[in-house]
Coordinates of C-alpha atoms and ligand atoms in Angstrom, one line a residue:
M201 CA -20.1 10.4 -76.1
D202 CA -23.6 11.6 -75.3
Q203 CA -24.1 10.9 -71.5
S204 CA -27.8 10.3 -71.8
L205 CA -27.2 7.6 -74.5
L206 CA -24.7 5.9 -72.3
E207 CA -27.1 5.9 -69.4
R208 CA -30.0 4.6 -71.5
V209 CA -27.8 1.8 -72.9
S210 CA -26.5 0.8 -69.5
R211 CA -30.1 0.4 -68.2
D212 CA -31.0 -2.1 -70.9
P213 CA -31.4 -5.4 -69.1
H214 CA -30.5 -7.2 -72.3
R215 CA -27.1 -5.7 -72.7
P216 CA -24.4 -8.3 -71.9
I217 CA -22.0 -7.7 -69.0
Y218 CA -19.1 -10.0 -69.9
H219 CA -19.3 -10.1 -73.7
F220 CA -17.4 -7.4 -75.5
V221 CA -19.6 -4.4 -76.7
P222 CA -18.7 -0.8 -77.5
P223 CA -19.9 1.9 -75.2
A224 CA -23.0 2.4 -77.4
N225 CA -24.2 2.3 -81.0
W226 CA -23.9 -0.4 -83.7
M227 CA -21.2 -3.0 -84.0
N228 CA -20.8 -6.0 -86.2
D229 CA -17.8 -8.1 -87.5
P230 CA -14.7 -8.6 -85.4
N231 CA -11.8 -7.2 -87.5
G232 CA -8.1 -7.7 -87.5
P233 CA -7.6 -9.4 -84.1
I234 CA -3.9 -9.5 -83.3
Q235 CA -1.6 -10.0 -80.3
V236 CA 1.3 -7.6 -80.1
D237 CA 3.8 -7.7 -77.3
G238 CA 1.4 -9.9 -75.3
V239 CA -1.5 -7.5 -75.7
Y240 CA -4.6 -8.5 -77.6
H241 CA -6.0 -5.9 -80.0
M242 CA -9.5 -6.2 -81.4
F243 CA -11.0 -4.0 -84.1
Y244 CA -14.6 -4.2 -85.1
Q245 CA -17.2 -2.8 -87.6
Y246 CA -18.6 0.2 -85.8
N247 CA -21.1 3.0 -86.5
P248 CA -20.3 5.8 -84.1
F249 CA -23.5 7.7 -85.0
G250 CA -26.3 5.2 -84.3
A251 CA -27.4 1.6 -83.7
N252 CA -27.8 0.8 -87.4
H253 CA -25.5 -0.6 -90.0
A254 CA -24.2 2.5 -91.6
N255 CA -21.0 4.8 -91.6
M256 CA -18.7 1.8 -91.1
H257 CA -15.6 2.6 -89.1
W258 CA -13.1 0.4 -87.3
G259 CA -13.6 0.6 -83.6
H260 CA -10.7 -0.6 -81.4
A261 CA -10.1 -2.1 -78.0
R262 CA -7.3 -4.0 -76.3
S263 CA -6.9 -6.5 -73.5
R264 CA -4.1 -8.0 -71.5
D265 CA -6.0 -11.0 -70.3
L266 CA -8.5 -11.8 -73.1
V267 CA -11.4 -11.0 -70.7
H268 CA -11.3 -7.4 -69.7
W269 CA -11.2 -4.9 -72.6
E270 CA -10.2 -1.2 -72.7
H271 CA -11.9 0.9 -75.3
L272 CA -9.5 2.9 -77.5
P273 CA -10.1 5.7 -80.0
I274 CA -11.6 4.7 -83.4
A275 CA -8.8 3.3 -85.6
L276 CA -10.2 4.0 -89.1
A277 CA -12.8 6.4 -90.4
P278 CA -13.9 6.9 -94.0
T279 CA -12.0 9.6 -95.9
P280 CA -14.3 11.9 -97.9
D281 CA -13.4 11.4 -101.6
G282 CA -11.2 8.5 -100.7
P283 CA -11.6 4.9 -101.9
D284 CA -13.2 4.1 -98.5
K285 CA -15.5 7.2 -98.5
D286 CA -18.6 5.0 -98.1
G287 CA -17.3 2.8 -95.4
I288 CA -14.3 0.9 -94.0
Y289 CA -15.4 -2.7 -94.3
S290 CA -13.9 -5.8 -92.7
G291 CA -10.3 -7.0 -93.0
C292 CA -7.3 -8.1 -91.0
C293 CA -4.2 -6.8 -89.2
V294 CA -0.7 -8.2 -89.7
M295 CA 2.8 -7.3 -88.6
N296 CA 4.9 -6.5 -91.6
Q297 CA 8.6 -6.4 -90.5
G298 CA 7.6 -4.8 -87.3
T299 CA 5.0 -2.4 -88.8
P300 CA 1.4 -3.1 -87.8
T301 CA -0.6 -3.1 -91.1
I302 CA -4.3 -3.2 -91.5
I303 CA -5.7 -4.5 -94.8
Y304 CA -9.4 -3.6 -95.2
T305 CA -12.1 -3.1 -97.8
G306 CA -13.2 0.3 -99.0
V307 CA -16.7 0.7 -100.5
H308 CA -18.2 1.5 -103.1
P309 CA -16.9 -0.1 -105.2
Q310 CA -15.3 -2.8 -103.1
V311 CA -11.5 -2.3 -103.2
Q312 CA -8.6 -3.4 -100.9
C313 CA -6.7 -0.7 -99.0
I314 CA -3.9 -0.7 -96.4
A315 CA -3.1 1.5 -93.3
T316 CA -0.1 1.4 -91.0
S317 CA 0.6 2.5 -87.4
D318 CA 3.9 3.7 -85.9
D319 CA 2.6 4.4 -82.4
G320 CA 1.6 0.9 -81.1
L321 CA -1.6 0.5 -83.1
L322 CA -3.3 3.6 -81.7
T323 CA -3.4 5.8 -84.8
W324 CA -3.3 4.7 -88.4
R325 CA -2.1 6.3 -91.6
K326 CA -3.8 5.2 -94.8
H327 CA -1.4 4.5 -97.6
P328 CA -1.4 7.2 -100.3
A329 CA -1.4 4.5 -103.0
N330 CA -4.7 3.1 -101.8
P331 CA -6.5 1.1 -103.1
V332 CA -3.8 -1.5 -103.4
I333 CA -6.2 -3.7 -105.2
A334 CA -8.6 -1.6 -107.3
T335 CA -10.6 -4.2 -109.1
P336 CA -11.6 -7.9 -108.8
P337 CA -9.7 -10.3 -111.0
E338 CA -10.3 -9.9 -114.7
G339 CA -12.4 -12.4 -116.5
I340 CA -14.6 -13.6 -113.6
A341 CA -18.0 -12.1 -112.7
V342 CA -17.8 -11.7 -109.0
T343 CA -20.7 -11.4 -106.5
G344 CA -18.6 -9.3 -104.1
F345 CA -14.9 -8.6 -103.4
R346 CA -14.2 -7.9 -99.7
D347 CA -12.9 -8.8 -96.3
P348 CA -9.1 -9.6 -97.0
F349 CA -7.4 -12.0 -94.7
A350 CA -3.6 -12.2 -95.0
W351 CA -0.8 -14.4 -93.7
R352 CA 2.9 -14.8 -94.1
E353 CA 4.6 -17.7 -95.8
E354 CA 8.3 -18.3 -96.4
D355 CA 8.2 -16.7 -99.9
G356 CA 6.0 -13.7 -99.2
W357 CA 2.5 -12.6 -98.1
Y358 CA -0.6 -14.5 -99.1
M359 CA -4.2 -13.3 -98.8
V360 CA -7.7 -14.5 -99.4
V361 CA -10.5 -12.1 -100.4
G362 CA -14.1 -13.0 -99.9
S363 CA -16.0 -13.3 -103.1
G364 CA -18.2 -15.5 -105.3
I365 CA -18.5 -16.3 -108.9
E366 CA -21.9 -15.6 -110.6
N367 CA -23.9 -18.8 -111.1
V368 CA -21.1 -21.0 -109.5
G369 CA -20.9 -20.2 -105.8
G370 CA -19.0 -18.5 -103.0
A371 CA -15.2 -18.2 -103.5
A372 CA -12.1 -17.3 -101.5
L373 CA -9.7 -15.6 -104.0
L374 CA -6.0 -16.1 -103.4
Y375 CA -3.4 -13.4 -103.8
R376 CA 0.4 -13.1 -103.3
S377 CA 2.5 -10.1 -102.5
P378 CA 6.1 -9.3 -101.6
D379 CA 5.2 -6.2 -99.7
L380 CA 1.4 -5.9 -99.1
M381 CA 1.4 -3.2 -101.8
S382 CA 1.5 -5.0 -105.1
W383 CA -0.7 -8.1 -105.3
E384 CA -0.8 -10.9 -107.9
Y385 CA -4.0 -12.9 -108.3
L386 CA -3.3 -16.7 -108.1
G387 CA -6.8 -18.1 -108.6
P388 CA -9.5 -19.3 -106.2
L389 CA -8.2 -21.0 -103.1
C390 CA -11.6 -22.7 -102.8
T391 CA -14.9 -22.4 -104.6
G392 CA -18.3 -23.6 -103.2
K393 CA -21.4 -24.9 -104.9
L394 CA -24.2 -22.4 -105.1
A395 CA -26.9 -24.8 -103.7
E396 CA -24.7 -25.8 -100.8
S397 CA -22.9 -22.8 -99.6
G398 CA -24.4 -19.7 -101.2
H399 CA -23.4 -17.2 -103.8
M400 CA -21.0 -15.1 -101.7
W401 CA -18.4 -15.9 -99.1
E402 CA -17.8 -13.1 -96.6
C403 CA -15.0 -12.8 -94.2
P404 CA -12.8 -15.8 -95.1
N405 CA -10.2 -17.0 -92.5
F406 CA -7.6 -19.5 -93.5
F407 CA -5.0 -21.0 -91.1
P408 CA -3.2 -24.2 -90.1
L409 CA -4.9 -26.2 -87.4
G410 CA -3.0 -29.4 -86.2
E411 CA -1.9 -31.2 -89.3
A412 CA -4.7 -29.7 -91.5
H413 CA -5.7 -26.2 -92.7
L414 CA -9.1 -24.7 -91.9
L415 CA -11.0 -22.3 -94.2
A416 CA -13.9 -20.5 -92.5
V417 CA -16.4 -18.6 -94.7
S418 CA -19.6 -16.6 -93.9
P419 CA -22.1 -17.3 -96.6
Y420 CA -24.9 -15.0 -95.3
G421 CA -26.1 -18.0 -93.3
K422 CA -24.4 -20.3 -90.8
V423 CA -20.6 -20.1 -90.8
I424 CA -19.0 -23.0 -92.7
Y425 CA -15.6 -24.5 -92.2
F426 CA -13.6 -26.7 -94.6
L427 CA -10.8 -28.8 -93.3
G428 CA -8.2 -30.2 -95.6
D429 CA -4.6 -30.1 -96.9
Y430 CA -2.8 -27.0 -98.2
A431 CA 0.3 -27.6 -100.3
D432 CA 1.9 -25.6 -103.1
H433 CA -0.7 -22.9 -102.6
A434 CA -3.6 -25.3 -103.4
F435 CA -6.2 -26.2 -100.8
E436 CA -7.9 -29.6 -100.9
P437 CA -10.8 -29.7 -98.5
S438 CA -11.7 -33.1 -97.2
T439 CA -14.4 -32.4 -94.6
S440 CA -16.7 -29.5 -93.8
G441 CA -19.1 -28.5 -91.1
L442 CA -20.6 -25.5 -89.2
L443 CA -18.6 -23.5 -86.7
D444 CA -21.8 -22.6 -84.9
L445 CA -25.3 -24.2 -85.2
G446 CA -27.3 -21.0 -84.3
E447 CA -28.3 -18.0 -86.3
S448 CA -26.6 -15.2 -84.4
W449 CA -22.9 -15.9 -84.6
Y450 CA -21.4 -14.6 -87.9
A451 CA -18.4 -13.2 -89.7
P452 CA -15.8 -14.6 -87.3
N453 CA -12.2 -13.6 -87.3
S454 CA -9.2 -15.2 -85.5
L455 CA -5.7 -14.9 -84.4
L456 CA -2.8 -17.2 -83.3
D457 CA -1.6 -16.1 -79.9
D458 CA 1.7 -16.4 -78.2
R459 CA 0.5 -19.6 -76.5
G460 CA -0.1 -21.2 -79.9
R461 CA -3.8 -21.0 -79.6
R462 CA -6.1 -20.3 -82.5
L463 CA -8.7 -18.0 -80.9
M464 CA -11.8 -16.9 -82.8
W465 CA -14.6 -14.4 -82.1
G466 CA -17.8 -14.0 -84.0
W467 CA -20.3 -11.1 -84.2
L468 CA -23.4 -11.9 -82.2
K469 CA -26.3 -10.5 -84.3
E470 CA -29.3 -9.1 -82.5
M471 CA -32.5 -11.0 -82.9
R472 CA -34.7 -8.0 -82.4
P473 CA -35.8 -6.6 -85.7
R474 CA -33.4 -4.2 -87.3
E475 CA -36.0 -1.4 -87.4
V476 CA -36.3 -1.3 -83.6
Q477 CA -32.5 -1.6 -82.9
P478 CA -31.7 2.2 -83.1
E479 CA -34.2 3.0 -80.4
H480 CA -32.2 0.8 -78.0
G481 CA -29.0 2.8 -78.6
W482 CA -26.8 -0.2 -79.1
A483 CA -26.8 -3.4 -81.3
G484 CA -24.4 -6.3 -81.7
A485 CA -21.8 -7.9 -79.4
H486 CA -18.9 -10.2 -79.9
S487 CA -18.9 -13.8 -78.8
L488 CA -16.6 -15.1 -76.1
P489 CA -13.2 -16.0 -77.5
R490 CA -13.4 -19.6 -78.7
E491 CA -10.3 -21.8 -79.0
L492 CA -10.2 -24.1 -82.1
Y493 CA -8.2 -27.2 -82.0
M494 CA -8.2 -30.8 -83.4
H495 CA -9.5 -33.7 -81.3
D496 CA -7.5 -36.9 -81.5
D497 CA -10.2 -38.5 -83.7
G498 CA -9.8 -35.8 -86.3
A499 CA -12.9 -33.8 -85.4
L500 CA -12.8 -30.1 -84.9
G501 CA -12.6 -28.9 -81.2
I502 CA -14.3 -25.7 -80.1
K503 CA -14.0 -24.5 -76.5
P504 CA -14.2 -21.2 -74.6
A505 CA -10.8 -19.6 -73.8
Q506 CA -9.6 -20.8 -70.4
E507 CA -9.1 -17.2 -69.1
L508 CA -12.9 -16.8 -68.8
E509 CA -12.7 -18.8 -65.6
T510 CA -11.3 -15.6 -63.9
L511 CA -14.9 -14.2 -64.1
R512 CA -16.3 -16.9 -61.9
G513 CA -18.0 -15.8 -58.7
A514 CA -20.4 -17.5 -56.3
Y515 CA -20.4 -21.2 -56.9
T516 CA -23.0 -24.0 -56.6
R517 CA -22.7 -27.7 -57.3
Y518 CA -25.2 -30.5 -57.9
D519 CA -24.5 -34.2 -58.3
A520 CA -26.3 -37.4 -59.3
L521 CA -29.9 -36.4 -60.0
A522 CA -32.4 -38.5 -61.9
I523 CA -34.3 -36.3 -64.5
K524 CA -37.7 -37.6 -65.3
P525 CA -40.3 -36.1 -67.6
S526 CA -42.5 -35.3 -64.6
G527 CA -39.6 -33.7 -62.6
Q528 CA -39.5 -29.9 -62.0
G529 CA -37.5 -27.6 -59.7
L530 CA -34.6 -30.0 -59.6
L531 CA -32.1 -27.3 -58.9
G532 CA -33.9 -25.5 -56.1
D533 CA -33.4 -21.8 -56.4
L534 CA -30.6 -21.7 -58.9
R535 CA -31.2 -18.4 -60.8
G536 CA -29.5 -15.8 -62.8
D537 CA -29.0 -14.0 -66.1
A538 CA -25.2 -13.9 -66.0
L539 CA -24.1 -17.4 -65.2
E540 CA -21.7 -20.1 -66.4
L541 CA -23.0 -23.6 -66.2
V542 CA -21.2 -26.9 -66.9
A543 CA -23.6 -29.8 -66.9
T544 CA -22.7 -33.4 -67.6
F545 CA -25.5 -35.9 -68.4
D546 CA -26.0 -39.5 -69.1
P547 CA -28.8 -39.3 -71.6
G548 CA -30.2 -42.6 -70.5
T549 CA -33.5 -43.4 -72.2
A550 CA -34.5 -39.7 -72.7
E551 CA -35.6 -38.6 -76.1
S552 CA -34.4 -35.1 -75.3
L553 CA -32.7 -33.6 -72.3
G554 CA -31.0 -30.5 -71.1
L555 CA -31.6 -27.3 -69.2
L556 CA -34.3 -24.7 -69.0
V557 CA -32.9 -21.2 -68.5
R558 CA -34.3 -17.7 -68.3
Q559 CA -37.5 -19.2 -66.9
S560 CA -40.1 -17.0 -65.2
R561 CA -41.7 -18.1 -62.0
D562 CA -45.1 -18.3 -63.7
G563 CA -43.7 -20.4 -66.6
T564 CA -44.7 -18.0 -69.3
E565 CA -41.1 -17.3 -70.4
W566 CA -38.4 -19.9 -70.8
T567 CA -35.6 -21.0 -73.1
A568 CA -34.6 -24.7 -73.4
I569 CA -31.0 -25.9 -74.3
S570 CA -31.5 -29.4 -75.5
Y571 CA -29.9 -32.4 -77.0
A572 CA -31.9 -35.3 -78.7
P573 CA -29.5 -38.3 -78.8
R574 CA -31.5 -40.3 -81.3
T575 CA -32.0 -37.5 -83.9
G576 CA -28.6 -35.9 -83.1
R577 CA -30.0 -32.5 -82.7
L578 CA -28.5 -29.8 -80.4
A579 CA -30.7 -26.8 -80.0
V580 CA -31.6 -23.7 -78.2
D581 CA -35.4 -23.3 -78.1
G582 CA -36.2 -19.7 -77.7
S583 CA -39.8 -20.1 -79.0
H584 CA -41.1 -19.0 -75.5
A585 CA -38.1 -16.8 -74.6
S586 CA -40.0 -13.5 -74.6
L587 CA -43.5 -12.1 -74.3
D588 CA -42.3 -9.1 -76.3
P589 CA -44.0 -9.2 -79.7
Q590 CA -40.9 -7.6 -81.2
A591 CA -38.5 -10.3 -80.0
T592 CA -37.6 -12.9 -82.6
N593 CA -38.7 -16.0 -80.7
K594 CA -37.4 -19.1 -82.4
E595 CA -35.7 -22.4 -82.1
V596 CA -32.2 -22.7 -83.5
G597 CA -29.9 -25.7 -83.7
G598 CA -28.3 -28.3 -85.9
E599 CA -26.6 -31.7 -86.1
F600 CA -24.3 -33.0 -83.4
W601 CA -23.7 -36.7 -82.6
L602 CA -22.4 -37.9 -79.3
N603 CA -19.6 -40.5 -79.7
P604 CA -20.8 -43.9 -78.5
D605 CA -20.4 -44.2 -74.7
D606 CA -19.6 -40.5 -74.3
L607 CA -21.5 -38.5 -71.7
L608 CA -22.9 -35.2 -72.8
T609 CA -21.4 -32.1 -71.4
L610 CA -23.1 -28.8 -72.0
H611 CA -21.0 -25.8 -71.2
I612 CA -23.3 -22.8 -71.1
Y613 CA -22.8 -19.1 -70.8
L614 CA -25.8 -16.9 -70.0
D615 CA -25.1 -13.2 -70.3
R616 CA -28.4 -11.2 -70.4
S617 CA -29.6 -11.5 -74.0
V618 CA -26.7 -13.7 -75.0
I619 CA -26.6 -17.5 -74.7
E620 CA -23.5 -19.5 -75.8
V621 CA -23.4 -23.3 -75.6
F622 CA -20.6 -25.7 -76.2
A623 CA -21.3 -29.4 -76.4
N624 CA -18.4 -31.8 -75.6
E625 CA -16.0 -29.2 -77.1
R626 CA -17.3 -30.4 -80.5
A627 CA -20.2 -28.1 -81.4
A628 CA -21.3 -24.6 -80.4
I629 CA -24.5 -22.6 -80.6
A630 CA -25.0 -18.9 -79.8
H631 CA -28.5 -17.4 -79.6
R632 CA -30.1 -14.2 -78.4
V633 CA -33.2 -14.0 -76.1
Y634 CA -35.0 -10.9 -74.7
P635 CA -37.2 -12.0 -71.8
T636 CA -39.6 -9.3 -70.6
R637 CA -40.0 -10.3 -67.0
A638 CA -37.5 -9.4 -64.3
D639 CA -38.0 -12.9 -62.7
S640 CA -37.1 -14.8 -65.9
Q641 CA -33.9 -16.1 -64.3
G642 CA -34.8 -19.6 -63.3
V643 CA -32.6 -22.6 -64.2
D644 CA -33.9 -26.2 -64.2
L645 CA -33.2 -29.6 -65.8
F646 CA -35.6 -31.5 -68.1
A647 CA -35.9 -34.7 -69.9
T648 CA -38.7 -35.9 -72.3
G649 CA -39.7 -39.4 -73.4
G650 CA -37.5 -41.2 -70.8
T651 CA -35.2 -40.7 -67.8
A652 CA -31.8 -39.0 -68.1
R653 CA -29.2 -38.6 -65.3
L654 CA -27.3 -35.5 -64.3
I655 CA -23.8 -36.6 -63.3
S656 CA -22.8 -33.1 -62.1
L657 CA -23.6 -29.5 -62.6
H658 CA -21.3 -26.6 -61.7
A659 CA -22.8 -23.2 -61.7
W660 CA -21.0 -19.8 -61.2
E661 CA -22.3 -16.3 -61.1
M662 CA -20.2 -14.3 -63.6
S663 CA -18.7 -10.9 -63.0
S664 CA -18.8 -7.9 -65.3
I665 CA -15.8 -7.2 -67.4
W666 CA -16.2 -3.4 -67.2
Ligands
DQQ998 N1 -19.8 -7.0 -92.8 C1 -18.9 -6.1 -93.4 C2 -18.4 -6.6 -94.6 C3 -18.7 -8.1 -94.5 C4 -19.9 -8.1 -93.7 C5 -19.6 -4.8 -93.5 C6 -20.1 -9.4 -92.9 O1 -17.1 -6.3 -94.9 O2 -18.7 -8.8 -95.7 O3 -20.0 -4.3 -92.3 O4 -21.0 -9.3 -91.8

């Protein structure tokens, strides 16, 4: 790869150091995560020729510890005159009787294709019979037909394809196959309502979680999950929610690992305008691996994978501090742009409380991570994150309610332009910020409208994964 591009990219102070990124250029959706012989493989939507969404290939990386990643050669590139000549779009990877098999979408038109590997997932052979699904189901007017996600059941392979039905809403279309080659359409696994969940569902994921099944869909906006029962190949959702309350985390993909964990990664979209992204030489990152599980009360659990603790470096701890609206500088000189913070609060009488991060010494740049107990809003306020007129300064957030008598624990990862927040392992928000000042590294506590109490704060400097 062009050395000057690599150098330019590595000098960008906004480039994360412990979130997965390719060496340069554009990336988006995580594709086909799979663990084989203990090794995690991650593929991803990748443009090797620039930092814009074009020329979609599947990039490839692997990891033994879920934290450090080794870049591997591109797994899939478009074949001129093939069904994927205009791009290899998202999909999944499964083990079919010992053969690693990728199922992906070729465009245009959107068709489903397969590729297999016989050298440990390094090189891939596209099946000569591609596409294995050449058209959407007959008789329905679809809004799209892409992003296959397959799993094995006792009587064969099943797969959902992301779609939508004109004037009805997003849909996950269910298929069955004995061999991943010939596919029978069974009907929609789930259909949304246009006004509630959009006209197209991208990147469906469907898997058991505890006693229930979870369907995740990306409807161009925040990623929605449905939890419910799956029996006789019919899914009955009973609850739904958002997998992330921000506006950066999108098109997640997941795997079940050999420890029985359902791990999920999302694409962290940039929040600099698309027109300026190519000049930076890179765009897009993957979120940290998030473990999904069920809480005892039936709520969805979301927490960062435990292995991330191996990145912890210099440690500072704070205990028992009253946080008043007038208070400032409560954490002394705690600073950094690559930190892990675990803060537990008693919200007390505060209207809102939380942490200020990426704060400049002159106070012109700051980002607030906040919770408002009475309105149930968890937010990242980046409205003053950057003095750069090109940065998208905005507040993002959504609904999260503390259970009565629970303390609030905000588990925060700062990684240059990336912020990921987990609240009580029940809600998550990712956001992107682009401060201009080198000293925008301050961390502080705040409360408005009353007094809150910090029970404890653990802070670690985080190491690079490269
Ligand atoms: N990204 C892919 C599509 C998918 C979209 C194309 C979601 O397969 O629907 O890069 O971000």
